Amino acid sequence: MTETIEAPAALRQINHWIGGRSVAGESGRTGPVYNPATGRQAGEVDFASVEEVDRAVQAAKAAFPAWRAVSLAKRAELFFRIRELVHDRREEVARILTQEHGKVLSDAVGEVTRGLEVVEFCCGLPSLLKSEYSEQVSTGIDVYSIRQPLGVVAGITPFNFPAMVPMWMWAPAIACGNTFVLKPSEKDPSASIWTAELLKEAGLPDGVFNVVHGDKVAVDAVLEHPDIAAVSFVGSTPIARYVYETATSKGKRCQALGGAKNHMIVLPDADIDMAADAAVSAAYGSAGERCMAISQVVAVGHAHGPLVEAIKERIPKVKVGDGLDPSSEMGPLITEAHRDKVASYVESAPAEGATVLVDGREGAPGEGFFLLPSLIDDVKPGMKAYDDEIFGPVLGVAHVETYDEAVKLVNQSPYGNGTAIFTRDGGVARQFQFDVQAGMVGVNVPIPVPVAYYSFGGWKGSLFGDRHIYGPEGIDFYTRGKVVTSRWPDPATSKVDLGFPQTR
Ligand code: NAD
């Protein structure tokens, strides 16, 4: 009998995209791209050198004058085409997301659909860029404001939303007339190349959208580049702080969104089944790898016992498996190292005085980077499981006696991304929205990601900068204001007047 040994499938090479075409990396440095559901390497991504980043910036710089001169009507028309293409092909990119990130296919389609809302918002660009006009501010003098693009702008994005978070950036940036350089996460870079090809097919001129892959070398090259006017960043808090400080020290406009520890307060009057459904969905969806995931429940008074029981009951029913299997509800984590780090919080919890109610370290399916949902009770400030952003399927529960104690806990957190309250009392919910220190608040809504015509962003360590991302603040971020004062006097009335211009 002859034994056949299967040759390993060839690794997919993921190149840069510069000036409207795929460009192979020349730095000699690459990174592995895995399928987290199988644990096997599926691709290899080029890592850009400083020179390669410069090439992308030069392509964007060369494309800028013509792009900013394209009429609003034509830009809007292009955005309608982009909208249709992404909508029609969302399953195609969702499969790429599932294979490189691990999230289940339905969640990947949801990611693309939420991102698409930002593209749809940008279809209304002509009205978004409408400005103000004051006639006759002084005799025969009118004043009006206009908003103009910044030039070349860059986006640096995290692994957890490889299609949506870039859309938060490139869509408003390009719609406003800027040209764009994207440095996506090196862990799941293919969606950005899919996007580049789609934008070209939609008719976006070459050089308006560019992609350079890589690590710190590429990020630093972006932050240092004198021809980049603004940087949008989404990722972990330490890197967000570094990006913000470095970019602004180089004179760039910067918005840097960081990590999170989102608390969900459950008051004693809440519907416990509804709160448990919400906690399980928001803690374990996308394996907890969402910056808006609920990672800490705060149960107030007698809500604690029934709530913990209801969450425990639901956990074994969560179907964990390869995201391409339609029956899976939760996929693997992004890398083996990250899976092991997340598992270490379950390991260390008892020594810190917390109680592991559900341990997800045993029984995970297959060879991939899986961890089953875990639940830890009595998690308090000062414990690693409380203080750190775990970014995995580990939900902590704290027990306090009053609403005031619960709010204090949320407000003491160094993060301020999202938070939620579950209650049937409208007055308390309104008080919560007034009291709580976070940028996005849910009332009986566990993941309050704003719709595209509002802006997204946290407070404190969850956002460095003064502009939230997408929505009206996104349009502000990617444009700068100019105020024009104009008059058309009869030249016969002209005379020299050295006084400071007066309006009265
Ligand atoms: P990350 O900070 O490790 O990486 C983000 C980007 O920074 C990537 O492109 C990466 O290549 C780059 N980078 C990593 N290390 C760097 C370094 N030392 N110097 C310069 N650049 C570096 O984040 P991640 O692990 O990809 O994503 C998960 C994090 O992102 C979580 O903390 C999550 O909360 C956060 N996140 C926040 C939001 C938000 O809106 N606030 C949204 C999504 C994700």
Coordinates of N, CA and C in Angstrom, one line a residue, residues 328-470:
S328 N -22.2 27.6 14.2 CA -21.4 28.2 15.3 C -21.9 29.6 15.6
E329 N -21.8 29.9 16.9 CA -22.2 31.2 17.4 C -21.0 32.0 17.8
M330 N -19.9 31.3 18.2 CA -18.7 31.9 18.7 C -17.5 31.2 18.1
G331 N -16.6 31.9 17.5 CA -15.4 31.3 16.9 C -14.2 31.4 17.9
P332 N -13.0 31.2 17.3 CA -11.8 31.2 18.0 C -11.2 32.6 18.3
L333 N -10.2 32.7 19.1 CA -9.5 34.0 19.3 C -8.4 34.2 18.2
I334 N -7.9 35.3 18.1 CA -7.1 35.7 17.0 C -5.8 34.9 16.8
T335 N -5.1 34.7 17.9 CA -3.8 34.0 17.9 C -3.7 33.0 19.1
E336 N -2.8 32.1 19.0 CA -2.6 31.2 20.1 C -2.1 31.9 21.3
A337 N -1.2 32.9 21.1 CA -0.6 33.6 22.2 C -1.7 34.4 22.9
H338 N -2.7 35.0 22.2 CA -3.7 35.8 22.8 C -4.7 34.8 23.5
R339 N -5.0 33.7 22.9 CA -5.9 32.7 23.6 C -5.3 32.3 24.9
D340 N -4.0 32.1 24.9 CA -3.3 31.7 26.2 C -3.3 32.8 27.2
K341 N -3.1 34.0 26.8 CA -3.2 35.2 27.7 C -4.6 35.3 28.3
V342 N -5.6 35.2 27.5 CA -7.0 35.3 28.0 C -7.2 34.2 29.0
A343 N -6.8 33.0 28.7 CA -7.0 31.8 29.6 C -6.3 32.1 30.9
S344 N -5.2 32.8 30.9 CA -4.4 33.0 32.1 C -5.2 33.8 33.2
Y345 N -6.2 34.6 32.7 CA -7.0 35.4 33.7 C -7.9 34.4 34.4
V346 N -8.4 33.3 33.8 CA -9.2 32.3 34.5 C -8.3 31.6 35.5
E347 N -7.1 31.3 35.0 CA -6.2 30.6 35.9 C -5.9 31.3 37.2
S348 N -5.6 32.6 37.0 CA -5.1 33.4 38.2 C -6.3 33.9 39.1
A349 N -7.5 33.8 38.6 CA -8.6 34.4 39.4 C -8.8 33.9 40.8
P350 N -8.8 32.6 41.0 CA -9.0 32.1 42.4 C -7.9 32.6 43.4
A351 N -6.7 32.7 42.9 CA -5.6 33.2 43.8 C -5.9 34.7 44.2
E352 N -6.6 35.4 43.4 CA -6.9 36.8 43.7 C -8.2 37.0 44.5
G353 N -8.8 35.9 44.8 CA -10.1 35.9 45.6 C -11.3 35.9 44.8
A354 N -11.3 35.7 43.5 CA -12.5 35.6 42.7 C -12.9 34.2 42.6
T355 N -14.1 33.9 42.1 CA -14.7 32.6 42.0 C -14.9 32.2 40.6
V356 N -14.3 31.2 40.0 CA -14.5 30.8 38.7 C -15.8 29.9 38.6
L357 N -16.8 30.5 38.0 CA -18.1 29.7 38.0 C -18.2 28.8 36.7
V358 N -17.6 29.3 35.6 CA -17.6 28.5 34.4 C -16.1 28.7 33.9
D359 N -15.5 27.5 33.7 CA -14.1 27.5 33.3 C -14.0 27.1 31.8
G360 N -13.7 28.0 30.9 CA -13.7 27.7 29.5 C -12.5 27.0 28.9
R361 N -11.5 26.7 29.8 CA -10.2 26.2 29.3 C -10.3 24.7 28.8
E362 N -11.3 24.0 29.3 CA -11.4 22.6 28.9 C -12.5 22.4 27.9
G363 N -12.2 21.5 26.9 CA -13.3 21.0 26.0 C -13.5 21.9 24.8
A364 N -12.5 22.7 24.5 CA -12.6 23.5 23.3 C -12.4 22.7 22.0
P365 N -13.2 23.0 20.9 CA -13.1 22.1 19.8 C -11.9 22.3 18.9
G366 N -11.4 21.2 18.3 CA -10.4 21.2 17.3 C -9.0 21.8 17.7
E367 N -8.3 22.1 16.6 CA -6.9 22.5 16.8 C -6.7 24.0 16.8
G368 N -7.8 24.7 16.6 CA -7.7 26.2 16.5 C -7.5 26.9 17.8
F369 N -7.5 28.2 17.8 CA -7.2 29.0 19.0 C -8.5 29.3 19.8
F370 N -9.1 28.2 20.2 CA -10.4 28.3 20.9 C -10.3 28.4 22.4
L371 N -11.2 29.1 23.0 CA -11.4 29.1 24.4 C -12.9 29.2 24.6
L372 N -13.5 28.4 25.5 CA -14.9 28.4 25.7 C -15.3 29.6 26.6
P373 N -16.5 30.0 26.6 CA -16.9 31.1 27.5 C -16.7 30.8 28.9
S374 N -16.1 31.8 29.6 CA -15.8 31.7 31.1 C -16.5 32.7 31.8
L375 N -16.9 32.4 33.1 CA -17.6 33.3 34.0 C -16.9 33.4 35.3
I376 N -16.6 34.6 35.8 CA -15.9 34.7 37.1 C -16.7 35.6 38.0
D377 N -17.0 35.2 39.2 CA -17.8 36.0 40.1 C -16.8 36.7 41.1
D378 N -17.4 37.7 41.8 CA -16.6 38.4 42.8 C -15.4 39.1 42.3
V379 N -15.5 39.6 41.1 CA -14.3 40.3 40.4 C -14.3 41.8 40.9
K380 N -13.2 42.2 41.4 CA -13.2 43.6 42.0 C -12.0 44.4 41.5
P381 N -12.0 45.7 41.7 CA -10.8 46.5 41.3 C -9.6 46.0 42.1
G382 N -8.5 46.0 41.5 CA -7.3 45.6 42.1 C -6.9 44.1 41.7
M383 N -7.9 43.4 41.1 CA -7.6 42.1 40.6 C -7.3 42.3 39.1
K384 N -6.4 41.4 38.6 CA -6.0 41.5 37.2 C -7.2 41.3 36.3
A385 N -8.1 40.4 36.7 CA -9.3 40.1 35.8 C -10.2 41.4 35.8
Y386 N -10.1 42.3 36.7 CA -10.9 43.5 36.7 C -10.2 44.6 36.0
D387 N -8.9 44.8 36.4 CA -8.2 46.0 35.9 C -7.8 45.9 34.5
D388 N -7.5 44.7 33.9 CA -7.1 44.6 32.5 C -8.2 44.5 31.6
E389 N -8.0 45.0 30.3 CA -8.9 44.7 29.3 C -8.6 43.3 28.8
I390 N -9.4 42.3 29.1 CA -9.0 40.9 28.8 C -9.1 40.6 27.3
F391 N -10.1 41.2 26.7 CA -10.4 41.0 25.2 C -10.5 39.6 24.8
G392 N -11.4 38.9 25.5 CA -11.7 37.5 25.2 C -13.0 37.1 25.9
P393 N -13.4 35.8 25.7 CA -14.7 35.4 26.2 C -14.7 35.1 27.8
V394 N -14.3 36.1 28.5 CA -14.2 36.0 30.0 C -15.1 37.1 30.6
L395 N -16.2 36.8 31.2 CA -17.0 37.8 31.8 C -16.9 37.8 33.3
G396 N -16.6 39.0 33.9 CA -16.5 39.2 35.3 C -17.8 39.7 35.9
V397 N -18.1 39.3 37.1 CA -19.3 39.8 37.8 C -18.8 40.5 39.1
A398 N -19.3 41.7 39.4 CA -19.1 42.3 40.7 C -20.5 42.4 41.4
H399 N -20.5 42.4 42.7 CA -21.8 42.6 43.4 C -21.7 43.8 44.3
V400 N -22.6 44.8 44.1 CA -22.6 45.9 45.0 C -24.1 46.1 45.5
E401 N -24.2 46.9 46.5 CA -25.6 47.1 47.1 C -26.4 48.2 46.6
T402 N -25.8 49.3 46.0 CA -26.6 50.4 45.6 C -26.2 50.9 44.2
Y403 N -27.1 51.7 43.6 CA -26.9 52.3 42.3 C -25.6 53.2 42.4
D404 N -25.5 54.0 43.5 CA -24.4 54.9 43.7 C -23.0 54.1 43.6
E405 N -23.0 53.0 44.3 CA -21.7 52.2 44.3 C -21.4 51.7 42.9
A406 N -22.5 51.3 42.2 CA -22.3 50.8 40.8 C -21.7 51.9 39.9
V407 N -22.3 53.1 40.0 CA -21.8 54.1 39.1 C -20.4 54.5 39.5
K408 N -20.1 54.5 40.8 CA -18.8 54.9 41.2 C -17.7 53.9 40.6
L409 N -18.1 52.6 40.6 CA -17.2 51.6 40.0 C -16.9 52.0 38.5
V410 N -18.0 52.3 37.8 CA -17.8 52.6 36.4 C -16.9 53.8 36.2
N411 N -17.2 54.8 37.0 CA -16.5 56.1 36.9 C -15.1 56.1 37.4
Q412 N -14.8 55.1 38.2 CA -13.3 54.9 38.6 C -12.5 54.3 37.5
S413 N -13.1 53.7 36.6 CA -12.3 52.9 35.6 C -11.5 53.9 34.8
P414 N -10.3 53.5 34.4 CA -9.5 54.4 33.6 C -10.0 54.5 32.1
Y415 N -10.9 53.5 31.8 CA -11.5 53.6 30.5 C -12.8 54.2 30.5
G416 N -13.4 54.6 29.4 CA -14.7 55.2 29.4 C -15.3 55.0 28.0
N417 N -15.2 53.8 27.5 CA -15.7 53.6 26.1 C -17.3 53.5 26.1
G418 N -17.8 52.2 26.4 CA -19.2 52.0 26.5 C -19.6 51.6 27.8
T419 N -20.9 51.7 28.1 CA -21.4 51.2 29.4 C -22.9 51.0 29.2
A420 N -23.6 50.2 30.0 CA -25.0 50.0 29.9 C -25.7 49.8 31.2
I421 N -26.9 50.2 31.3 CA -27.7 49.9 32.5 C -29.0 49.2 32.1
F422 N -29.3 48.2 32.9 CA -30.5 47.4 32.7 C -31.5 47.7 33.9
T423 N -32.6 48.2 33.6 CA -33.6 48.6 34.6 C -34.9 48.8 33.9
R424 N -36.0 48.9 34.8 CA -37.3 49.2 34.2 C -37.7 50.7 34.7
D425 N -36.8 51.3 35.4 CA -37.0 52.6 36.0 C -36.4 53.7 35.1
G426 N -37.3 54.4 34.3 CA -36.8 55.4 33.4 C -36.1 56.6 34.1
G427 N -36.5 56.9 35.3 CA -35.9 58.0 36.0 C -34.4 57.7 36.4
V428 N -34.2 56.4 36.8 CA -32.9 56.0 37.2 C -32.0 55.9 35.9
A429 N -32.6 55.4 34.9 CA -31.8 55.3 33.6 C -31.4 56.7 33.1
R430 N -32.3 57.7 33.3 CA -31.9 59.1 32.9 C -30.9 59.6 33.8
Q431 N -30.9 59.3 35.1 CA -29.9 59.8 36.0 C -28.5 59.2 35.6
F432 N -28.6 57.9 35.2 CA -27.3 57.2 34.8 C -26.7 57.9 33.6
Q433 N -27.5 58.3 32.6 CA -26.9 58.9 31.5 C -26.3 60.2 31.9
F434 N -26.9 60.9 32.9 CA -26.3 62.2 33.4 C -25.0 61.9 34.2
D435 N -25.0 60.9 35.0 CA -23.9 60.6 35.9 C -22.6 60.0 35.3
V436 N -22.9 59.1 34.4 CA -21.8 58.2 34.0 C -20.7 58.8 33.1
Q437 N -19.5 58.4 33.4 CA -18.3 58.9 32.6 C -17.9 57.9 31.5
A438 N -18.6 58.0 30.4 CA -18.3 57.1 29.3 C -18.9 57.8 28.0
G439 N -18.3 57.5 26.9 CA -18.7 58.2 25.6 C -19.9 57.6 25.0
M440 N -20.3 56.3 25.3 CA -21.4 55.7 24.7 C -22.2 54.9 25.7
V441 N -23.5 55.2 25.9 CA -24.3 54.7 27.0 C -25.5 53.9 26.4
G442 N -25.7 52.8 27.0 CA -26.9 52.0 26.5 C -27.9 51.9 27.7
V443 N -29.1 52.1 27.4 CA -30.2 51.9 28.3 C -31.0 50.6 27.9
N444 N -30.8 49.5 28.6 CA -31.3 48.2 28.1 C -30.7 47.8 26.8
V445 N -29.6 48.4 26.4 CA -28.9 48.1 25.1 C -27.4 47.8 25.5
P446 N -27.0 46.5 25.4 CA -25.7 46.2 25.9 C -24.5 46.7 25.1
I447 N -24.7 46.8 23.8 CA -23.6 47.3 22.9 C -24.0 48.5 22.2
P448 N -23.9 49.7 22.8 CA -24.5 50.9 22.2 C -23.6 51.6 21.2
V449 N -23.3 50.9 20.1 CA -22.5 51.5 19.0 C -23.3 52.5 18.3
P450 N -23.0 53.7 18.2 CA -23.9 54.7 17.6 C -24.1 54.4 16.1
V451 N -25.3 54.8 15.7 CA -25.5 54.7 14.2 C -24.6 55.7 13.5
A452 N -24.5 55.5 12.2 CA -23.5 56.3 11.4 C -23.6 57.8 11.4
Y453 N -24.8 58.3 11.7 CA -25.0 59.7 11.7 C -24.8 60.4 13.0
Y454 N -24.4 59.6 14.0 CA -23.8 60.1 15.3 C -22.3 59.7 15.2
S455 N -21.5 60.1 16.2 CA -20.1 59.8 16.2 C -19.8 58.8 17.3
F456 N -18.7 58.0 17.0 CA -18.3 56.9 17.9 C -17.1 57.3 18.7
G457 N -17.1 57.1 20.0 CA -15.8 57.3 20.7 C -16.1 57.3 22.2
G458 N -15.0 57.0 22.9 CA -15.1 56.9 24.4 C -14.5 58.1 25.0
W459 N -14.4 58.0 26.4 CA -13.7 59.1 27.2 C -12.5 58.5 27.8
K460 N -11.8 59.3 28.5 CA -10.6 58.9 29.3 C -9.6 58.0 28.4
G461 N -9.1 56.9 29.0 CA -8.1 56.1 28.2 C -8.7 55.4 27.0
S462 N -9.9 55.6 26.7 CA -10.5 55.0 25.5 C -10.4 55.9 24.2
L463 N -10.0 57.2 24.4 CA -9.9 58.1 23.3 C -8.9 59.2 23.6
F464 N -7.9 59.3 22.7 CA -7.0 60.5 22.8 C -7.3 61.4 21.6
G465 N -7.5 62.6 21.9 CA -7.9 63.5 20.9 C -9.2 64.2 21.2
D466 N -9.7 65.1 20.4 CA -10.9 65.8 20.7 C -12.0 65.6 19.7
R467 N -11.8 64.7 18.8 CA -12.9 64.4 17.8 C -13.2 62.9 17.9
H468 N -14.4 62.5 18.1 CA -14.8 61.1 17.9 C -14.8 60.7 16.4
I469 N -15.0 59.4 16.2 CA -14.8 59.0 14.8 C -16.1 58.8 14.1
Y470 N -16.1 58.9 12.8 CA -17.2 58.9 11.8 C -18.3 59.9 12.2

